[in-house]
Coordinates of C-alpha atoms in Angstrom, one line a residue:
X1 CA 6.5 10.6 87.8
X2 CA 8.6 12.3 84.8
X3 CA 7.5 15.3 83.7
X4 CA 6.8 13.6 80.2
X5 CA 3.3 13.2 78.2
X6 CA 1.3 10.8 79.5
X7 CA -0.9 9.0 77.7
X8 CA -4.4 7.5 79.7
X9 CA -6.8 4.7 79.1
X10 CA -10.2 4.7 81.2
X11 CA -12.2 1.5 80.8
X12 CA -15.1 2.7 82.6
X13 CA -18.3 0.7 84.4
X14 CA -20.7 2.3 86.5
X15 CA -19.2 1.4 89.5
X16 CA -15.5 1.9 88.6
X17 CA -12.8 2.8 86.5
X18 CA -10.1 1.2 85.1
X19 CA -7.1 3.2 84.6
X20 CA -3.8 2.9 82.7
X21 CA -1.0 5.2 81.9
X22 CA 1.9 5.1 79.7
X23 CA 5.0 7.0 78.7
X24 CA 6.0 8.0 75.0
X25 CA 7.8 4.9 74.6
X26 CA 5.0 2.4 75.3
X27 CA 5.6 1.3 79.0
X28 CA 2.7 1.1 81.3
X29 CA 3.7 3.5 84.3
X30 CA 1.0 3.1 85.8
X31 CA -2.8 1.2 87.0
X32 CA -5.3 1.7 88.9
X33 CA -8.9 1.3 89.5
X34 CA -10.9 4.3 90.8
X35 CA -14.7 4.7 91.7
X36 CA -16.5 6.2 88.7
X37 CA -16.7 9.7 90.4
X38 CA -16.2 13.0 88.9
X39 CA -13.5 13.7 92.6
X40 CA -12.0 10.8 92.3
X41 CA -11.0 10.6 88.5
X42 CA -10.3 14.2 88.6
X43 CA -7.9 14.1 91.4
X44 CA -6.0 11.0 89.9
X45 CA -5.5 12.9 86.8
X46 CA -4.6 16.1 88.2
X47 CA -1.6 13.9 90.1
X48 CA -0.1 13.4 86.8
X49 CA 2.8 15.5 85.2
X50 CA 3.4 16.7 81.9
X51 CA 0.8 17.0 78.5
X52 CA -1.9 14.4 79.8
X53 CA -4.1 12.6 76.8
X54 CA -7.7 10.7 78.2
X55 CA -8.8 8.0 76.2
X56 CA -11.9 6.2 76.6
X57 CA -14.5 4.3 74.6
X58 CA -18.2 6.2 73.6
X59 CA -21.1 4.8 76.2
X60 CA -23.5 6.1 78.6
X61 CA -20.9 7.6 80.9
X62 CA -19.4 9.3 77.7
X63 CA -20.0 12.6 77.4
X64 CA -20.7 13.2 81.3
X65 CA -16.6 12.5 81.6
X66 CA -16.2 14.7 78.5
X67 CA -17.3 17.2 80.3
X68 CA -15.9 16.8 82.8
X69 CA -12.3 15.9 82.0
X70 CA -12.2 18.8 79.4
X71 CA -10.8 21.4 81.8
X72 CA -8.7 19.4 83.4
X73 CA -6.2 17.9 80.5
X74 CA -4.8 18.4 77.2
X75 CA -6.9 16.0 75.2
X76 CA -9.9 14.0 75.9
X77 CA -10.6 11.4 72.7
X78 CA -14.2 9.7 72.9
X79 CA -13.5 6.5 70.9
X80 CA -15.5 4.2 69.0
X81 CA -14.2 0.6 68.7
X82 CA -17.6 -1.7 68.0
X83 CA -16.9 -3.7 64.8
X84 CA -13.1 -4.0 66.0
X85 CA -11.7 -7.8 65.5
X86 CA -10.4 -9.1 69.1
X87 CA -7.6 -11.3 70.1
X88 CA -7.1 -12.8 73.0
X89 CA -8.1 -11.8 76.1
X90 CA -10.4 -9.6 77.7
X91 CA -10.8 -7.9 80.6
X92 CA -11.5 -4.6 82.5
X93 CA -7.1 -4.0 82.7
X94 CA -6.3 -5.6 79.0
X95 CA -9.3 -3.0 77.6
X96 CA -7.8 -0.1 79.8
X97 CA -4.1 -1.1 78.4
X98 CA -5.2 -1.5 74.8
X99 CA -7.2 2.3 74.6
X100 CA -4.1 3.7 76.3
X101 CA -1.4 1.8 73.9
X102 CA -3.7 3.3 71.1
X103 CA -4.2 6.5 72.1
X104 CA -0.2 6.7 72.1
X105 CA 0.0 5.4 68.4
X106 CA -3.3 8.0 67.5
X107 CA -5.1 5.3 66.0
X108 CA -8.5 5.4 67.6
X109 CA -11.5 6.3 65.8
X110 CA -12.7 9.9 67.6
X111 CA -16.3 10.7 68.2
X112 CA -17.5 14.0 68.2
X113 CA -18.6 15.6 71.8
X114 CA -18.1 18.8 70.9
X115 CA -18.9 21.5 74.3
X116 CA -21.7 21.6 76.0
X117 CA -23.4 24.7 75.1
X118 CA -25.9 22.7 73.7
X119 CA -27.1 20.2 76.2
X120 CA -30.7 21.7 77.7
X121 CA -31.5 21.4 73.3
X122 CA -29.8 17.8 73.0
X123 CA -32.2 17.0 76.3
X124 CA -35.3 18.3 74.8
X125 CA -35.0 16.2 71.7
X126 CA -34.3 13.3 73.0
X127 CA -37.0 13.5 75.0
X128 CA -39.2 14.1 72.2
X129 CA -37.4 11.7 70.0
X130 CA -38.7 9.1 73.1
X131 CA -42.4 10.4 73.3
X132 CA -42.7 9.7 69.3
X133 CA -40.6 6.4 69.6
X134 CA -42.7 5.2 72.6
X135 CA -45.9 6.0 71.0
X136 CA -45.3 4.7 67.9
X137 CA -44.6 1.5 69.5
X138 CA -47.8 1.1 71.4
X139 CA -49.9 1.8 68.2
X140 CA -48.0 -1.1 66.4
X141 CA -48.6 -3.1 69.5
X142 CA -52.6 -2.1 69.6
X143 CA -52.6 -3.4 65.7
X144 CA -50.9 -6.4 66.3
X145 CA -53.2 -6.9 69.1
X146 CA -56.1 -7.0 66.9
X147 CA -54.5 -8.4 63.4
X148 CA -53.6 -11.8 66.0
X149 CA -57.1 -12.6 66.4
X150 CA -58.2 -12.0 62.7
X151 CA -59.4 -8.5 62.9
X152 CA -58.4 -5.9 60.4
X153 CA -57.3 -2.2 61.3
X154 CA -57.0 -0.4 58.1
X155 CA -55.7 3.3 58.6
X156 CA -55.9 5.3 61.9
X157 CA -59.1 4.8 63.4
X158 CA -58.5 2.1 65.3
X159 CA -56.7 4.6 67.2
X160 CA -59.5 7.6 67.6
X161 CA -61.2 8.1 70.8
X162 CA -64.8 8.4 69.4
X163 CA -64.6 4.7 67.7
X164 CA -62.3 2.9 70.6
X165 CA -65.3 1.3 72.4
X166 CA -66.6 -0.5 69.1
X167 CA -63.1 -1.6 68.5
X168 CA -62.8 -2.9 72.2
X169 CA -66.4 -4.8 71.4
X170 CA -64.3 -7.0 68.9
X171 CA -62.4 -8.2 71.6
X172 CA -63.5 -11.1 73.8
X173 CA -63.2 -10.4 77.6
X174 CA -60.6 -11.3 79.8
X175 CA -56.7 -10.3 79.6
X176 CA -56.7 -9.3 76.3
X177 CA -59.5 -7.0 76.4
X178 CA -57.7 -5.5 79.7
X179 CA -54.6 -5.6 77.3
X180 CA -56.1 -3.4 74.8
X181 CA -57.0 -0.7 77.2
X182 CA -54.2 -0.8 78.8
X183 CA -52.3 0.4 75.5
X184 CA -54.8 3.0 75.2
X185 CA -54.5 4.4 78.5
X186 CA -50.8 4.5 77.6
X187 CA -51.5 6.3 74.2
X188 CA -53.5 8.8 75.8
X189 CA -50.7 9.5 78.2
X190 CA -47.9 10.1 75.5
X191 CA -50.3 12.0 73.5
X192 CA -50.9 14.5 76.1
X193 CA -47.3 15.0 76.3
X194 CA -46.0 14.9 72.7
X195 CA -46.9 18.8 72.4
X196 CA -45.7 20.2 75.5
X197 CA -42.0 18.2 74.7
X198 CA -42.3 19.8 71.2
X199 CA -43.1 23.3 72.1
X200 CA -39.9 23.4 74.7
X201 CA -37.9 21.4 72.3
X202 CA -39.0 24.4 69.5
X203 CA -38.8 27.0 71.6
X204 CA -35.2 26.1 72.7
X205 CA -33.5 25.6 69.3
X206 CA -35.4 29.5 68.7
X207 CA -32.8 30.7 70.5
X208 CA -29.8 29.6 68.1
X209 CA -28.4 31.9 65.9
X210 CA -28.9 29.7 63.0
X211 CA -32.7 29.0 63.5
X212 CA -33.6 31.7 60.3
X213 CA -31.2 30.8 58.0
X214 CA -32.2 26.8 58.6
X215 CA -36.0 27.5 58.5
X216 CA -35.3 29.2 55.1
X217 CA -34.6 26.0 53.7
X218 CA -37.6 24.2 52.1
X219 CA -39.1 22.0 53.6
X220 CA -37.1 21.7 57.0
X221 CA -39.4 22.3 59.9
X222 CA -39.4 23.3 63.2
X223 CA -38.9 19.6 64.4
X224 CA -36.5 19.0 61.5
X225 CA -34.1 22.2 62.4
X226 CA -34.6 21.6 66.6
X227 CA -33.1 18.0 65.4
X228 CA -30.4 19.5 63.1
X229 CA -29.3 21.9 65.8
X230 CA -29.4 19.3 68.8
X231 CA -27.4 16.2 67.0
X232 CA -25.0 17.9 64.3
X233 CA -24.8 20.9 66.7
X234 CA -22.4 22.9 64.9
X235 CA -21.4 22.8 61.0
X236 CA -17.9 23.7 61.5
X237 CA -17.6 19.5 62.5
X238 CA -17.7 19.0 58.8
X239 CA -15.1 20.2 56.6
X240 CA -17.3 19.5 53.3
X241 CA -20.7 18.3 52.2
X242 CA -19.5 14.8 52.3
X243 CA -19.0 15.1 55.8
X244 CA -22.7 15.6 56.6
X245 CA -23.7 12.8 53.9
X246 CA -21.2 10.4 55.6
X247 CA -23.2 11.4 59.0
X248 CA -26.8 11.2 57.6
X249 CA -26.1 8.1 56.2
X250 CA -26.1 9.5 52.4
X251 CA -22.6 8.4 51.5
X252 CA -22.2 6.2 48.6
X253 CA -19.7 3.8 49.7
X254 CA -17.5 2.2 46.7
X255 CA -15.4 -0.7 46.0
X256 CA -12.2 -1.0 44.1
X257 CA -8.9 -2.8 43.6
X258 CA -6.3 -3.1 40.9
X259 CA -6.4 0.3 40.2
X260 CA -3.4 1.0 38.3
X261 CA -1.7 -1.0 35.7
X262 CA 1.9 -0.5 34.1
X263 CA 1.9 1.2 30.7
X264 CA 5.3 1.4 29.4
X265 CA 6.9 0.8 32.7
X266 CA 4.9 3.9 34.0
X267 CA 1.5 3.5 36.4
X268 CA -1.7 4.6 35.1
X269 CA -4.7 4.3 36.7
X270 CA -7.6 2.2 35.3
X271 CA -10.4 4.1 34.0
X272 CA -13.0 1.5 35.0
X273 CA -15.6 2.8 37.6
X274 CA -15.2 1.9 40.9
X275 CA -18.3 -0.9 41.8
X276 CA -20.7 0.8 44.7
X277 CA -21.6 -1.1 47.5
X278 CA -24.6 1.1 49.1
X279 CA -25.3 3.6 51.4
X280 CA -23.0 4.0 54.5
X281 CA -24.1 1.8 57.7
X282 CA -22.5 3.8 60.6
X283 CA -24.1 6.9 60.2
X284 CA -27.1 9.2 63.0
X285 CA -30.3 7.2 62.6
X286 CA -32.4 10.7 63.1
X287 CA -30.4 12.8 60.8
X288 CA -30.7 10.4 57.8
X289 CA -34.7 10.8 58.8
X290 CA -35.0 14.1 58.8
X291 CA -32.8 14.5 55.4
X292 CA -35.0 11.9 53.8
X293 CA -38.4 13.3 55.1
X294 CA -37.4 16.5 53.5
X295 CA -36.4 15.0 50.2
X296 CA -39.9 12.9 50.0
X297 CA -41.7 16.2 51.1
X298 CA -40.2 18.0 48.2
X299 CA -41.0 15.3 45.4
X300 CA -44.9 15.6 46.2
X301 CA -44.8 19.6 46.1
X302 CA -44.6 22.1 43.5
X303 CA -41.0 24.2 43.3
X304 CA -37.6 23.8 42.4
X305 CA -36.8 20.9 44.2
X306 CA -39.5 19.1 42.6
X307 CA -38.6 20.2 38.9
X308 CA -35.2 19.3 39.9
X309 CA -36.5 15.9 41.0
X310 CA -38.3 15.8 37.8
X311 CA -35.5 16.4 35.7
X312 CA -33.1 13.4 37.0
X313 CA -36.3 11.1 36.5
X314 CA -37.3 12.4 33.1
X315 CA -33.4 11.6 32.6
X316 CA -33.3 8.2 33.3
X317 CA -32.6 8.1 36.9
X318 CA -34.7 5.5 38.9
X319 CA -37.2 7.6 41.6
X320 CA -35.0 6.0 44.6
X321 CA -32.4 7.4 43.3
X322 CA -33.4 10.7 42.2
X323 CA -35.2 11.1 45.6
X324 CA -31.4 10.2 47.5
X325 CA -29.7 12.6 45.1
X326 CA -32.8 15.5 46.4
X327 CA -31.6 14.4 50.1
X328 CA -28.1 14.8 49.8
X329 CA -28.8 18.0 48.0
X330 CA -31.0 19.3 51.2
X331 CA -27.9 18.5 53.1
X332 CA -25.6 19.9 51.3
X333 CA -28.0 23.3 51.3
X334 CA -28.0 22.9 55.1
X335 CA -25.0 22.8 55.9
X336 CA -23.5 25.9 53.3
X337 CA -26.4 28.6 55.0
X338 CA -25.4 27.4 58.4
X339 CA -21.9 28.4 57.8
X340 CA -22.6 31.7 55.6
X341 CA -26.2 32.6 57.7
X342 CA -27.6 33.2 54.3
X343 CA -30.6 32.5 53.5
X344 CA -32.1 29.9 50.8
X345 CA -32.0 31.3 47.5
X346 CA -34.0 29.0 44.5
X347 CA -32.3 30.9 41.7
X348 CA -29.1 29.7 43.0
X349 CA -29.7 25.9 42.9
X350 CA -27.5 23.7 41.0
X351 CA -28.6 20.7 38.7
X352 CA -26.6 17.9 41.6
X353 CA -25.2 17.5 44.5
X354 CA -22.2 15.8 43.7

């Protein structure tokens, strides 16, 4: 082959890999289908010559091949196509063609992978993120359990060791009273390991640099910063606060058209608002969580954030609203003392985040 960039498109399966490489001018120069082993796709694209570009699309193999294929070429672009409109066929070699053909014309939609500095953290709190998730789930199944056959379970204690026999009593016998303890032999189990995950998961994200100035801010936790530190990883990804509300999922996302009219043969722009549509739907589940638990937090607490939460209401601003505007102003606050190390600083907050 040329010494000339080469551009790369893996579609990759857990049992192989579909490869497909093109010139700068658009022809494919190359197929091939590999295992899905870190040897073999290393060795194929250490055979090629010139500035090598990697394209392939975000999944479980993702950031493993990230990782991986770092070191050994120019660029590596994790993509995210889901919501893209398809024509025509489809196929493991048509896929591999297309994220190759668009890697070339650098219009694929990057994901962020970042380096791996962080990957014991990101573990940890995914494993606590699945302890909590899991456990949740059994209590709502335990409820349903009981709400199906007409009894009520008001509050917790349907979940308390000391009262599980009389709730078991309500039962009749049979497979759903073998059910029932079933789910509470499973509750026990994730409840015995809920704090051991958190106290690794805590003690790891200690060890960051930005743990004090992140703890500084009000009402973000130890759970709340470990989750900060292990999905958003580091605040230089985001150029502005916008950035991080588009991420949490506190971007206001607007609508508009016909924006500019003709006013003496000259274009001037309408001064009509543009129409809002909602909050933005691609965005980190947990983040938005953790930015929201914050912000409700605050509004049921004395300090500034409540009198600041106070004010928009007293103002006119509907609570759901005044509560989003407290999020995104948590956010913003974030992300500022993780750049600067600072720490939080009451005097210095401002009436909006805008």
């Amino acid at each position: 082959m040329k010494r000339t960039a080469k551009y790369v498109g893996l579609d990759v399966h857990q049992a192989t890999t579909v490869v497909s490489v093109r010139d700068p001018g658009g022809r494919v120069i190359a197929h091939s289908i590999l295992h899905t082993e870190e040897p073999e796709v290393v060795g194929f694209l250490r055979g090629l010559r010139g500035r090598v570009s990697v394209a392939l699309e975000e999944g479980t193999q993702a950031q493993w091949l990230h990782d991986v294929l770092e070191p050994v070429v120019d660029r590596v672009v994790v993509c995210d196509r889901r919501g893209k409109k398809r024509q025509g066929n489809k196929g493991d070699l048509v896929d591999a063609d297309e994220l190759s053909e668009q890697l070339r014309l650098g219009t694929l939609r990057p994901v962020y992978h970042g380096s791996a500095h962080q990957a014991n953290l990101r573990e940890l709190a995914r494993t606590y993120r699945g302890v909590v998730g899991d456990a949740t789930r059994v209590m709502q199944r335990l409820k349903a359990l009981f709400r199906a056959r007409g009894i009520k379970t008001p509050g917790a204690r349907v979940y308390h060791p000391a009262t599980r026999s009389e709730w078991l009593d309500k039962l009749p016998g049979g497979g759903v009273r073998f059910r029932a303890e079933v789910l509470y032999a499973q509750l026990d189990a994730l409840r015995m390991q809920r704090p051991k995950v958190k106290a690794s998961m805590v003690a790891e994200a200690r060890r960051d640099p930005a743990w004090a100035a992140l703890r500084s801010v009000p009402f973000l936790g130890p759970v709340r910063v470990a989750q900060i530190l292990a999905i958003a990883r580091t605040p230089w990804r985001f150029r502005s606060k916008r950035g991080i509300w588009a991420y949490s999922g506190l971007a206001v996302v607007t609508s508009t058209s016909a924006e500019y009219v003709l006013v003496d043969g000259r274009p001037l722009r309408r001064r009509r608002a543009p129409i809002t549509r909602g909050l933005n739907r691609n965005h980190n589940a947990t983040l938005k969580d953790v930015f929201k638990g914050a912000a409700s937090a605050a509004t049921a607490r004395r300090g500034p954030l409540q009198d600041l939460y106070h004010t928009m209401t007293d103002g006119g601003m509907r609570p759901e609203l005044a509560r989003l505007t407290l999020a995104r102003k948590i956010a913003a606050l974030t992300l500022r003392l993780w750049k600067t190390g600072e720490r939080y600083d009451p005097t210095q907050l401002t009436m909006q985040a805008r």
